[in-house]
Coordinates of C-alpha atoms and ligand atoms in Angstrom, one line a residue:
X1 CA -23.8 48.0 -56.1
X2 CA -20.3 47.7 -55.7
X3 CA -20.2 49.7 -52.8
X4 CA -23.0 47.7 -51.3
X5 CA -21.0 44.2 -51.5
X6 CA -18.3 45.2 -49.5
X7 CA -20.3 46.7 -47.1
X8 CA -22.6 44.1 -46.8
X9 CA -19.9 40.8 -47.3
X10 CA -17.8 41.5 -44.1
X11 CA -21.4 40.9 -41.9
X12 CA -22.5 38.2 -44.0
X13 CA -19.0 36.7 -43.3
X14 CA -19.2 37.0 -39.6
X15 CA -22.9 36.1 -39.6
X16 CA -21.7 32.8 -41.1
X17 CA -18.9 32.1 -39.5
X18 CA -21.1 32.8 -36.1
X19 CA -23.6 30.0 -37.4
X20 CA -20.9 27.4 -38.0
X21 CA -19.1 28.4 -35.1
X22 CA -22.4 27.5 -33.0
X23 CA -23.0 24.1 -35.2
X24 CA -19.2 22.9 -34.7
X25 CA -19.4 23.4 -31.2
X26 CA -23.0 22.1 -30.7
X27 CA -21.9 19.1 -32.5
X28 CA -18.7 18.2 -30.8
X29 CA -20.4 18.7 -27.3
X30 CA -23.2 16.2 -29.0
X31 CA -20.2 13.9 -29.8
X32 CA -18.0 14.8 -26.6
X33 CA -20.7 14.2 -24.1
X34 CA -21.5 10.6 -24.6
X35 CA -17.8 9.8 -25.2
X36 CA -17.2 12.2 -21.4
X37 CA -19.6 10.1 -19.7
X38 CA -18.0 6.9 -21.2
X39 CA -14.7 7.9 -19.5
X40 CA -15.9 8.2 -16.1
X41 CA -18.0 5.3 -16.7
X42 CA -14.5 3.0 -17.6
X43 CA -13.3 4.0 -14.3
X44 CA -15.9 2.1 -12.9
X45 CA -17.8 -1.3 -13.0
X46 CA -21.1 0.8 -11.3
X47 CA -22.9 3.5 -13.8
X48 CA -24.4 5.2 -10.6
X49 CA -22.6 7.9 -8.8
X50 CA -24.8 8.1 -6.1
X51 CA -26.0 5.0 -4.3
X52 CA -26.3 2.6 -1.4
X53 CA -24.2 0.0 -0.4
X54 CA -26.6 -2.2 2.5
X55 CA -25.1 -5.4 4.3
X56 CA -26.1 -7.0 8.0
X57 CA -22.2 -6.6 8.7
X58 CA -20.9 -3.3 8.2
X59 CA -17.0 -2.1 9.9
X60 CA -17.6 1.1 11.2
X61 CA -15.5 3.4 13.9
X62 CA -18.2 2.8 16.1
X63 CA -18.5 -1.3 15.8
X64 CA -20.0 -3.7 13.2
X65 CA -23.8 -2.3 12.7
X66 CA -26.3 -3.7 10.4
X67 CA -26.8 -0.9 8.2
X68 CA -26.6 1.2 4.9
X69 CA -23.1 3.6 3.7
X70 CA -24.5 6.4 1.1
X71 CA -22.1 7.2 -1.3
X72 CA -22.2 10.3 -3.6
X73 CA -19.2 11.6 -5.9
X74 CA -16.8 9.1 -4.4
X75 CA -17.3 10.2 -1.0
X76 CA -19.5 8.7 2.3
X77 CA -22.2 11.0 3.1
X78 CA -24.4 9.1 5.4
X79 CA -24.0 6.1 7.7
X80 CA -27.8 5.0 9.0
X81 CA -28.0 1.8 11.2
X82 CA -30.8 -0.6 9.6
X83 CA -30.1 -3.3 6.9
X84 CA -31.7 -2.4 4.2
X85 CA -33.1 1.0 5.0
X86 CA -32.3 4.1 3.1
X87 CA -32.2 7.8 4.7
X88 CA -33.7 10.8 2.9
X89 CA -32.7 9.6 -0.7
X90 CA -34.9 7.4 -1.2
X91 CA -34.5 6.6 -5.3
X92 CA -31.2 5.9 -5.3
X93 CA -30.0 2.6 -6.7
X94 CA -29.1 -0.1 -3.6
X95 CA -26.5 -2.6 -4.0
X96 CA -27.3 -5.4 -1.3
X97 CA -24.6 -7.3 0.2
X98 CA -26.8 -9.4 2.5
X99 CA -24.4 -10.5 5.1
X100 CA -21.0 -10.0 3.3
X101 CA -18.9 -7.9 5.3
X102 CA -18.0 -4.3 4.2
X103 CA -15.2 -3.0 5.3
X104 CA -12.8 0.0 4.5
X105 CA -10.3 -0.8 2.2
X106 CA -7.1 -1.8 3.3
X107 CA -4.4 0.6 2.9
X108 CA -0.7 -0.9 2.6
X109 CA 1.6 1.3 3.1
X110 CA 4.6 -0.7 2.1
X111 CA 4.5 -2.0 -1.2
X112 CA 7.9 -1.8 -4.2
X113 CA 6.3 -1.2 -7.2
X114 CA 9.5 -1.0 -8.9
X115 CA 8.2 0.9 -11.4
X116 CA 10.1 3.0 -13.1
X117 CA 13.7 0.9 -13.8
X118 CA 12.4 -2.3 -13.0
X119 CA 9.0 -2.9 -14.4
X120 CA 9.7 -6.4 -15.0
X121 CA 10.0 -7.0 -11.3
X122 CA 6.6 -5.3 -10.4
X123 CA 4.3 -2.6 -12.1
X124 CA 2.0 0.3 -11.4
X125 CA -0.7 -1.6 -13.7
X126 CA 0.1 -5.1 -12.1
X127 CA 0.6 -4.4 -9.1
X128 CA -2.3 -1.9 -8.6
X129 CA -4.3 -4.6 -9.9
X130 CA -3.4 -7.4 -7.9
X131 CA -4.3 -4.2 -4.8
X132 CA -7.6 -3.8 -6.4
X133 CA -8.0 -7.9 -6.5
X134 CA -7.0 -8.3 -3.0
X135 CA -9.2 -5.3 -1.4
X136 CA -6.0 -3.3 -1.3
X137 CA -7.5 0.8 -1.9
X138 CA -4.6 2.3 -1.3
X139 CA -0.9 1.4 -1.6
X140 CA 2.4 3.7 -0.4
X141 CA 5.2 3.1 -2.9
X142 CA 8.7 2.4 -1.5
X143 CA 11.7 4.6 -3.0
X144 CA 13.6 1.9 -4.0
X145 CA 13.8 -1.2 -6.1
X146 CA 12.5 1.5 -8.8
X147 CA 15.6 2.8 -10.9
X148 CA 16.3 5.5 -10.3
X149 CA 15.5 5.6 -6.4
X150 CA 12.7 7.7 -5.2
X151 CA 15.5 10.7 -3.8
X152 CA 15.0 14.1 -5.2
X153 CA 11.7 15.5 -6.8
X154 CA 13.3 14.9 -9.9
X155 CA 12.8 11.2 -9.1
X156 CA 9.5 11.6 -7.8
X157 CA 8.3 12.9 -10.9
X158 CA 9.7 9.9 -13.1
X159 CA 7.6 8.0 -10.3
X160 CA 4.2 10.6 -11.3
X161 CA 5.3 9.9 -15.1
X162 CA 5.0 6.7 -14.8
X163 CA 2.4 5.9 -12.6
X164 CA -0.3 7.9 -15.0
X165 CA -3.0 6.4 -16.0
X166 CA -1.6 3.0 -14.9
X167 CA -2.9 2.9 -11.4
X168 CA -6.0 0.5 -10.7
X169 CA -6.2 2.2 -6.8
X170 CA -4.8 5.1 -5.1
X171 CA -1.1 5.3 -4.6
X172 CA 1.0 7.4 -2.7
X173 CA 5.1 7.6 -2.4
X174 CA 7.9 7.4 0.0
X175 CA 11.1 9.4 -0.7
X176 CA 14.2 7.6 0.1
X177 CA 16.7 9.2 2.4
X178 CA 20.7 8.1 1.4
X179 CA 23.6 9.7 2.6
X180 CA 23.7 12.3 0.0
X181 CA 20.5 14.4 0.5
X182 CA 20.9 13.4 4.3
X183 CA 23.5 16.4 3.6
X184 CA 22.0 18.6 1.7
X185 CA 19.1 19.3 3.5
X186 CA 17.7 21.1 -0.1
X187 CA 17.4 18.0 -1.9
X188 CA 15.3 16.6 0.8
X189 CA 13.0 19.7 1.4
X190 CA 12.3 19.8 -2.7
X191 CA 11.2 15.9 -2.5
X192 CA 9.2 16.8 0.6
X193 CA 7.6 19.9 -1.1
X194 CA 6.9 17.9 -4.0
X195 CA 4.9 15.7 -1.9
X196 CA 6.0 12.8 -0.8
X197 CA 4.2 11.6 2.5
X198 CA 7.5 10.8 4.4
X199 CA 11.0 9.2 3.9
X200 CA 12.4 5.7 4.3
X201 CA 16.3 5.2 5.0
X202 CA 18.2 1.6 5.9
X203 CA 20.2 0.5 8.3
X204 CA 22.1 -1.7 6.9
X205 CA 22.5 -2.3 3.2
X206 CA 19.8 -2.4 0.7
X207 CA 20.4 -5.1 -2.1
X208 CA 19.9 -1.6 -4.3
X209 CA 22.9 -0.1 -5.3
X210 CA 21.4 3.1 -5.7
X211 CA 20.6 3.2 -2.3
X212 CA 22.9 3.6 0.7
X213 CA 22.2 2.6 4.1
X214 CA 22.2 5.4 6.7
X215 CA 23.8 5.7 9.5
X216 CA 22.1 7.4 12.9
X217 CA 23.9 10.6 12.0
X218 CA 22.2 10.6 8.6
X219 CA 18.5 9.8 10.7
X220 CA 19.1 12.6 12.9
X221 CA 19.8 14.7 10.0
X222 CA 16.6 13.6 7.8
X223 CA 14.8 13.9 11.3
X224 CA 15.7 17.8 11.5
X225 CA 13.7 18.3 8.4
X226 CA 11.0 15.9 8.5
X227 CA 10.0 17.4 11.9
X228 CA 9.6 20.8 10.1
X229 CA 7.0 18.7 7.7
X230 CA 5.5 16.9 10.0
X231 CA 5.9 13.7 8.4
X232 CA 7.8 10.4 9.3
X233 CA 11.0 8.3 8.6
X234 CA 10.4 4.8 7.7
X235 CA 13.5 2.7 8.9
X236 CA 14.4 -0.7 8.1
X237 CA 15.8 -1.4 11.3
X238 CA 18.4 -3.8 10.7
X239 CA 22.4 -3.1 11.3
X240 CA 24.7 -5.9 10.3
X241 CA 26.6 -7.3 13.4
X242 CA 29.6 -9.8 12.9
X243 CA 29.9 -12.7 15.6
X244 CA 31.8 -15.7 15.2
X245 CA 29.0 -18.0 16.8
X246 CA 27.0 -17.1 13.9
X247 CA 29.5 -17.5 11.4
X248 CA 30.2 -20.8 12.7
X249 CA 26.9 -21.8 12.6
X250 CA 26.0 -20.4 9.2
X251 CA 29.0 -23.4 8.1
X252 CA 26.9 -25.8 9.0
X253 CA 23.4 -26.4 7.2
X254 CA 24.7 -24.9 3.6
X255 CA 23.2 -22.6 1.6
X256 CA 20.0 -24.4 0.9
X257 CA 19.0 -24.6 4.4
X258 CA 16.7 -22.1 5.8
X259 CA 18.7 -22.1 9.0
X260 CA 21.4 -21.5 7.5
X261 CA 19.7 -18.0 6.0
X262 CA 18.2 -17.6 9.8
X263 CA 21.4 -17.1 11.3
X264 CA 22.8 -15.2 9.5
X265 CA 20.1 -12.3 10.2
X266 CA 20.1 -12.4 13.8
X267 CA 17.6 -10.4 16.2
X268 CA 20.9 -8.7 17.6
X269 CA 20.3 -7.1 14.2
X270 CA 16.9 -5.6 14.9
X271 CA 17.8 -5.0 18.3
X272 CA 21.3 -3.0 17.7
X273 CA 18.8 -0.8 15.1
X274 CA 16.2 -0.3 17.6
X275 CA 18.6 0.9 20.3
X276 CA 20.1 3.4 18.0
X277 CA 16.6 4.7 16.7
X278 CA 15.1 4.9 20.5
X279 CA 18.4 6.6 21.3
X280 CA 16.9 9.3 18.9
X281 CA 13.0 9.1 19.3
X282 CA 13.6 10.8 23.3
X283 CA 14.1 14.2 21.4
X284 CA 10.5 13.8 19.5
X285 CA 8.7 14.1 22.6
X286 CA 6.5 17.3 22.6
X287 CA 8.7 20.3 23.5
X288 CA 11.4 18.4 22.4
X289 CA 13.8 19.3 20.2
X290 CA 12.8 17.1 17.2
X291 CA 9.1 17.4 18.0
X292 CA 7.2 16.9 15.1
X293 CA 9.2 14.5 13.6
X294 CA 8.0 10.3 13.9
X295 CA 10.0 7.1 13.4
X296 CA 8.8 4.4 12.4
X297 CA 9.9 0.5 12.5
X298 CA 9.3 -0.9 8.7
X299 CA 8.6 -4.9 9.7
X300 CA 9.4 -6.3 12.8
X301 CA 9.9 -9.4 13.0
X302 CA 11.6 -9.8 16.8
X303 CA 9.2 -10.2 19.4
X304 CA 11.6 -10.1 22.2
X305 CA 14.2 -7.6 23.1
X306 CA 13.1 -5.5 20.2
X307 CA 9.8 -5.0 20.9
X308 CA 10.3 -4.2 24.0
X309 CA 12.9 -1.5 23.5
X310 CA 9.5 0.0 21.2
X311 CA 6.9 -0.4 24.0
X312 CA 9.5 1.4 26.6
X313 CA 10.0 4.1 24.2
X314 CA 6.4 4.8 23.5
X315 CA 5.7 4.7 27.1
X316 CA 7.9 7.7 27.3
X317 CA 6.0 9.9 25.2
X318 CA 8.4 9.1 22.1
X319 CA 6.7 9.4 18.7
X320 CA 7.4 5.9 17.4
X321 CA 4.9 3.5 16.1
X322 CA 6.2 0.1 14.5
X323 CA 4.4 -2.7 11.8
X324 CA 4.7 -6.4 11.2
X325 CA 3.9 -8.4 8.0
X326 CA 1.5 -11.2 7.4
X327 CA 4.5 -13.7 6.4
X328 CA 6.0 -13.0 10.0
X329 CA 2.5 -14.1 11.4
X330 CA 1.6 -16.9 9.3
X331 CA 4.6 -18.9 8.6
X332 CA 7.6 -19.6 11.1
X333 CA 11.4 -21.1 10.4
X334 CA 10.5 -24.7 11.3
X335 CA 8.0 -25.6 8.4
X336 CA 10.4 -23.4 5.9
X337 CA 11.6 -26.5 3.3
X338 CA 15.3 -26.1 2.6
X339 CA 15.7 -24.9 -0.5
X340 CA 12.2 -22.9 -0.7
X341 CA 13.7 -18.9 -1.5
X342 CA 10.3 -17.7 -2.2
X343 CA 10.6 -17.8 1.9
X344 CA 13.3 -15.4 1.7
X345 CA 13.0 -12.6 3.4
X346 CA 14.8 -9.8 5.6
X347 CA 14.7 -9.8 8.5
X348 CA 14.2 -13.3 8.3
X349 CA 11.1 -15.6 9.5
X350 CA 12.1 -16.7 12.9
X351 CA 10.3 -19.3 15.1
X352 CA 7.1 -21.2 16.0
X353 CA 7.3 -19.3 19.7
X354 CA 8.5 -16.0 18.1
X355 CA 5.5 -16.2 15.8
X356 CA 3.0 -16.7 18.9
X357 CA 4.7 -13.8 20.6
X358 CA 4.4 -11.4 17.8
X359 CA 0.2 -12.2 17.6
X360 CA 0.1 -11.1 21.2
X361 CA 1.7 -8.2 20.7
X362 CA -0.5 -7.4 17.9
X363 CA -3.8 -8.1 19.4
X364 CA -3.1 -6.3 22.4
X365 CA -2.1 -2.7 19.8
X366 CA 1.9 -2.9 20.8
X367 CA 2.1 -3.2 17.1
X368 CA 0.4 -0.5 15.5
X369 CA -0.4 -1.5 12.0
X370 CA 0.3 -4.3 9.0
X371 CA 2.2 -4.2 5.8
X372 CA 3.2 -6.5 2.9
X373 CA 6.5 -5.8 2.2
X374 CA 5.6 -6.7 -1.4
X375 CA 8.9 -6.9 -2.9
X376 CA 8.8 -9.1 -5.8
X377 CA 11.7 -9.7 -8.3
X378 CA 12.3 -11.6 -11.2
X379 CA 11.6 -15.4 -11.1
X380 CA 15.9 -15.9 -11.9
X381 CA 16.7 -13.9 -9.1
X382 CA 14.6 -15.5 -6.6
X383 CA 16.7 -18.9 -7.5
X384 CA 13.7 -21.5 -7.3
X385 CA 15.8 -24.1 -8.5
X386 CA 19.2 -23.7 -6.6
X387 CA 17.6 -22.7 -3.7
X388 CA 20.2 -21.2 -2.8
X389 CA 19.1 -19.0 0.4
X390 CA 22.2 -17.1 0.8
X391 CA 22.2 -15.5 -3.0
X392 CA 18.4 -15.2 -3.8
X393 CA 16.4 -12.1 -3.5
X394 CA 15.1 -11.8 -0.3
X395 CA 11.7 -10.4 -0.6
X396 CA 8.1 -12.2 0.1
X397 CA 5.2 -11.1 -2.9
X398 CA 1.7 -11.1 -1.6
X399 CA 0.4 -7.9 -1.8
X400 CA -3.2 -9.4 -3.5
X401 CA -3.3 -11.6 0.0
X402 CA -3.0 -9.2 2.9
X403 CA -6.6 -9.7 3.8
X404 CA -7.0 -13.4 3.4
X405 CA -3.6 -14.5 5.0
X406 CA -4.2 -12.1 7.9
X407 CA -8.0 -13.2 8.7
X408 CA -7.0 -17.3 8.3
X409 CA -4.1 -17.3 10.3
X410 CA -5.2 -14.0 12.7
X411 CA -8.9 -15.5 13.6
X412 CA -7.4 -18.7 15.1
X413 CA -5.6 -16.1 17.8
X414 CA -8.8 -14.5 17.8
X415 CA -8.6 -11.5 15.3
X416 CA -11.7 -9.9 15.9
X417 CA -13.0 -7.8 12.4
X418 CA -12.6 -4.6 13.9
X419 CA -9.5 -5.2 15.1
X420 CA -8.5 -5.9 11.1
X421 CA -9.7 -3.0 9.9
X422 CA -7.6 -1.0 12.5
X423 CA -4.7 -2.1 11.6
X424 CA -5.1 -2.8 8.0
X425 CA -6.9 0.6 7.3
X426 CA -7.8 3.4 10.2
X427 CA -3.8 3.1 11.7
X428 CA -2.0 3.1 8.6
X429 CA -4.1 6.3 7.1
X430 CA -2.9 7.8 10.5
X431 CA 0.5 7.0 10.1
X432 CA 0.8 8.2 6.7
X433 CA -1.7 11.1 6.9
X434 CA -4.5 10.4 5.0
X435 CA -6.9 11.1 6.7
X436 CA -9.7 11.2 4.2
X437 CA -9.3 7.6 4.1
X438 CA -9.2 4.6 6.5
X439 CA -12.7 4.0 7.9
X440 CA -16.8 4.2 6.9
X441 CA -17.1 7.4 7.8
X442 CA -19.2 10.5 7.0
X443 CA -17.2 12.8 4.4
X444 CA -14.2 10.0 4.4
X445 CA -13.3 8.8 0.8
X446 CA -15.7 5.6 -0.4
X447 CA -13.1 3.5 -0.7
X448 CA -14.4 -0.2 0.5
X449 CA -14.0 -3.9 0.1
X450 CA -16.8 -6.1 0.1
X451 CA -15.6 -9.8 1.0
X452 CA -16.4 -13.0 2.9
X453 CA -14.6 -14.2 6.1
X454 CA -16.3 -17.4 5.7
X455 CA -15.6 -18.5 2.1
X456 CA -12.7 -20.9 1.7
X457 CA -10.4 -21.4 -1.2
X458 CA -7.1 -22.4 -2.3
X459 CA -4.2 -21.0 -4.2
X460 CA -3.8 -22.6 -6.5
X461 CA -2.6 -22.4 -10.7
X462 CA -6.8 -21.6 -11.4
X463 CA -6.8 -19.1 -8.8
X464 CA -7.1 -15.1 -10.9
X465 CA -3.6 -14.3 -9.3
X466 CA -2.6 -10.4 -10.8
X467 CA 0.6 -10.3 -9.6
X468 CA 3.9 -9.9 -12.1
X469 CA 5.3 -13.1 -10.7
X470 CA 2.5 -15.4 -9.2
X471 CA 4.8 -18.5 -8.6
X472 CA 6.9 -16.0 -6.5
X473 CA 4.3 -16.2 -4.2
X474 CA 5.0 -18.0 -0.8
X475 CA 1.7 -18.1 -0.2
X476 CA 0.7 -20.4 -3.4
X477 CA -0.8 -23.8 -2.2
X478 CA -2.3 -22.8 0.7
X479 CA -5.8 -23.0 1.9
X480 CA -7.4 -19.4 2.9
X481 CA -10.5 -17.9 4.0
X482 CA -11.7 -14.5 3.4
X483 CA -12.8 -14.3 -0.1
X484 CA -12.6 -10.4 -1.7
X485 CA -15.9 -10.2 -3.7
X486 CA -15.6 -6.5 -5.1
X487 CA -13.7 -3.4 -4.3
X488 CA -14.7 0.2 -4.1
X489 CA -12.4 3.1 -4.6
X490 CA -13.2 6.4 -4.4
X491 CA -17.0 5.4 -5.0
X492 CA -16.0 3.7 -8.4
X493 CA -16.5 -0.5 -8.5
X494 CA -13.0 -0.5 -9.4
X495 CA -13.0 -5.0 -9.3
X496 CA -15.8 -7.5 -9.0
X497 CA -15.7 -11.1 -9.5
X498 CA -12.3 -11.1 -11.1
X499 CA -12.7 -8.6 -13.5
X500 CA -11.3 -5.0 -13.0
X501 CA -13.2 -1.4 -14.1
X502 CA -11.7 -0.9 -18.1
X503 CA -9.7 2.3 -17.2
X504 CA -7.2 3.1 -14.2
X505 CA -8.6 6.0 -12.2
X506 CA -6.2 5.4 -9.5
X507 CA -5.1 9.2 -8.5
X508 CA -1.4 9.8 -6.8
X509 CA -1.9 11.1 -3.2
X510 CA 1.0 13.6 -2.6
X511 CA 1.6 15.7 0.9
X512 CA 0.8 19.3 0.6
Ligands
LIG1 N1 15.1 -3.9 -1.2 C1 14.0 -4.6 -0.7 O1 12.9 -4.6 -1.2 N2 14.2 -5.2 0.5 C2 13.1 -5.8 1.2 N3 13.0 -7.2 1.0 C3 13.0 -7.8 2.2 O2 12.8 -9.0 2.4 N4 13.1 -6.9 3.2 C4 13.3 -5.7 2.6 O3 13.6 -4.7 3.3
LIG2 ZN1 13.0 -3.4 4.6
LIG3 ZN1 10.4 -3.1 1.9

């Protein structure tokens, strides 16, 4: 009997366990399942994962149709002209958008996040949000006003670390190039392996200690092994120059006078930059020997000898491309009140006829795509109440507005739609090589803002601003049109009518 037991007990044992084993595990899938589906559904304000989106004005490649965008898994998988209509899926749910205007989602490659080192300046969740808010799918992340700069792929993963989980849209990264891994080419190849989508240097000193400007030396250096990568340099094209005219005049006005501030920075600045950069871009040419390799002019705001030295250049063959900002199209130095920092900005804001200059050259595609230059800091910094232009942070905040500030003041030079979404969305993809994103296109990431030209409204203290520092704003108190209704990323409704998706499924895009 004895005998028996012990023969018998060891298969009853594993017969047991085998039956629990299957119960646990049934049972946690039973639980898992629901609690899995929840998850993907907190990314998103939509519980479908394949649908329609219909509307009478739709911004494709191929001009504004009146049609229907099929989305499934977070991509675009069919385009059919017809408001209304569906293709061969024919059950799937429909959101109408009547004659709101879908468009791709804009994609701003220049945005400080600031985040890690100085979260209280600017976040991953705010300002990711404030993206979301304003239409914004995508945002590049500068390498500095973070701490520690963006400059090794040590850096880059504090950047990763921090960003999980936290992002609201999709965010890629600059790596910064300084003197130091200028040098040592090994630093800059492990940030570049580790997938950042290009580099950013200055030209003349940053306002961040931990990063150095570069001199053209250093460019030509980070140039030899971006051309190997096939990525770009991102220059702020500034290099200080000392005249005594200037000097003289910034005596005059004080510090609370926005001229004062304006002559300070002038476009000799830009220009001495520029003419060092172009001295460089000749060798980028194809067969040349930095071929490969692209430069690229972070926020002009010259529209005179500058530009110009760009357009010669690129008539050459060099690879150069150049952006502006929305605060060097909307505003101009004349209507800046003295003592108003949240103006500040470098380069600075220049004139009425500069302004008008620098639409033309934009409408006519000399200037190849829009940023924000969202660099926010903290409200003490900015100096509201001194207004003290000379010792505040210069940077303008207004990520969240890119798309209203650019349609209200663009459509009076006559902005056309398609020529937004160029160089809000398909350009900038280009330029930083996503390619997957940046139009409504078949196999292209969903990634879409719905929104109304037409609708006016003003920015005011009720407006749902998401930004760290809303009064930071220079754009607060004014009158826009162009009102974001919801916004689409990767497929999921990521916000709609103020309110954002629960979870941040944001993903970091990194170069492989
Ligand atoms: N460090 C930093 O963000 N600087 C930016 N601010 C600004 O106004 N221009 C810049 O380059
Ligand atoms: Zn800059
Ligand atoms: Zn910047």
């Amino acid at each position: 009997m004895e005998k028996f037991v012990w023969r018998v007990l060891p298969l009853l044992t594993f017969f047991v366990s085998f039956i629990v084993f299957f119960y646990l595990q049934d049972s946690y899938r039973a639980q898992l399942h629901p609690l899995v589906k929840l998850t993907q559904n907190k990314c998103s304000l939509l519980h479908h994962r394949h649908f329609w989106i219909t509307s009478k004005r739709i911004v494709t490649p191929q001009g504004i149709i009146s049609g229907s965008v099929e989305i499934k898994e977070g991509k675009i998988i069919s385009v059919i002209e017809g408001y209304g209509k569906q293709g061969n899926s024919k059950h799937e749910e429909v959101i109408d958008y009547g004659d709101a205007v879908v468009m791709p989602g804009l994609i701003d490659v220049h945005v400080h996040l600031d985040e890690p080192g100085r979260t209280a300046w600017e976040g991953f969740d705010t300002g990711t949000r404030a993206a979301a808010a304003g239409g914004v799918t995508t945002v590049v992340d500068m390498p500095l006003n973070n701490h520690p700069t963006t400059v090794s792929k040590e850096t880059l993963k504090l950047k990763l670390e921090a960003a999980e989980n936290r992002i609201y849209v999709d965010v890629g990264f600059w790596g910064g190039l300084i003197p130091e891994n200028a040098l040592n080419s090994s630093i800059l190849e492990g940030l570049l392996s580790a997938g950042v989508l290009g580099l950013k240097s200055f030209m003349c000193p940053s306002g961040i200690s931990d990063f150095p400007m570069t001199t053209i030396h250093h460019i030509k250096e980070g140039l030899s092994v971006l051309a190997k990568y096939r990525r770009p340099l991102y220059v702020h094209s500034e290099i200080q120059q000392h005249s005594k005219k200037h000097l003289e005049l910034t005596d005059k006005g004080g510090p609370r006078t926005y001229l004062t501030y304006l002559h300070t920075r002038p476009p000799s600045w830009e220009e001495a930059a520029i003419k060092e950069l172009v001295g460089v871009t000749k060798d980028t040419r194809i067969g040349g020997p930095l071929e490969g390799a692209h430069v690229h002019i972070a926020h002009l705001s010259d529209s005179s000898a500058s530009l110009d030295l760009i357009k010669e250049a690129k008539s050459r063959g060099d690879s150069i491309s150049v952006e502006t900002c929305p605060h060097y199209l909307a505003f101009s130095a004349e209507e800046i009140p003295n003592g108003d920092t949240r103006f500040k900005c470098s380069p600075p804001i220049r004139d009425a006829y500069n302004k008008g200059k620098l639409w033309k050259a934009v409408l006519e595609g000399h200037i190849d795509l829009l940023s924000s230059d969202h660099s926010p800091t903290l409200p003490q910094l900015k100096l509201l109440e001194e207004g003290d232009f000379l010792k505040a942070w210069g940077g303008i905040s207004s990520l969240q507005f890119d798309l209203p500030v650019t349609w209200s003041y663009g459509k009076k030079h006559g902005l056309t739609l398609e020529q937004l979404s160029l160089l809000w969305s398909k350009k900038p993809a280009t330029f930083a090589g996503i390619e997957s994103k940046g139009s409504i296109a078949v196999g292209n990431h969903a990634d879409i803002v719905v929104w109304k030209p037409e609708v006016e409204f003003e920015l005011n203290e009720h407006y749902p601003v998401f930004l760290k520092h809303p009064s930071l704003s220079a754009y607060m108190g004014r009158r826009l049109s162009g009102k974001v209704l919801e916004t689409f990323v990767r497929g999921n409704l990521v916000f709609k009518k103020g309110k954002h998706a629960p979870a941040a499924c944001g993903v970091p895009i990194l170069a492989k």
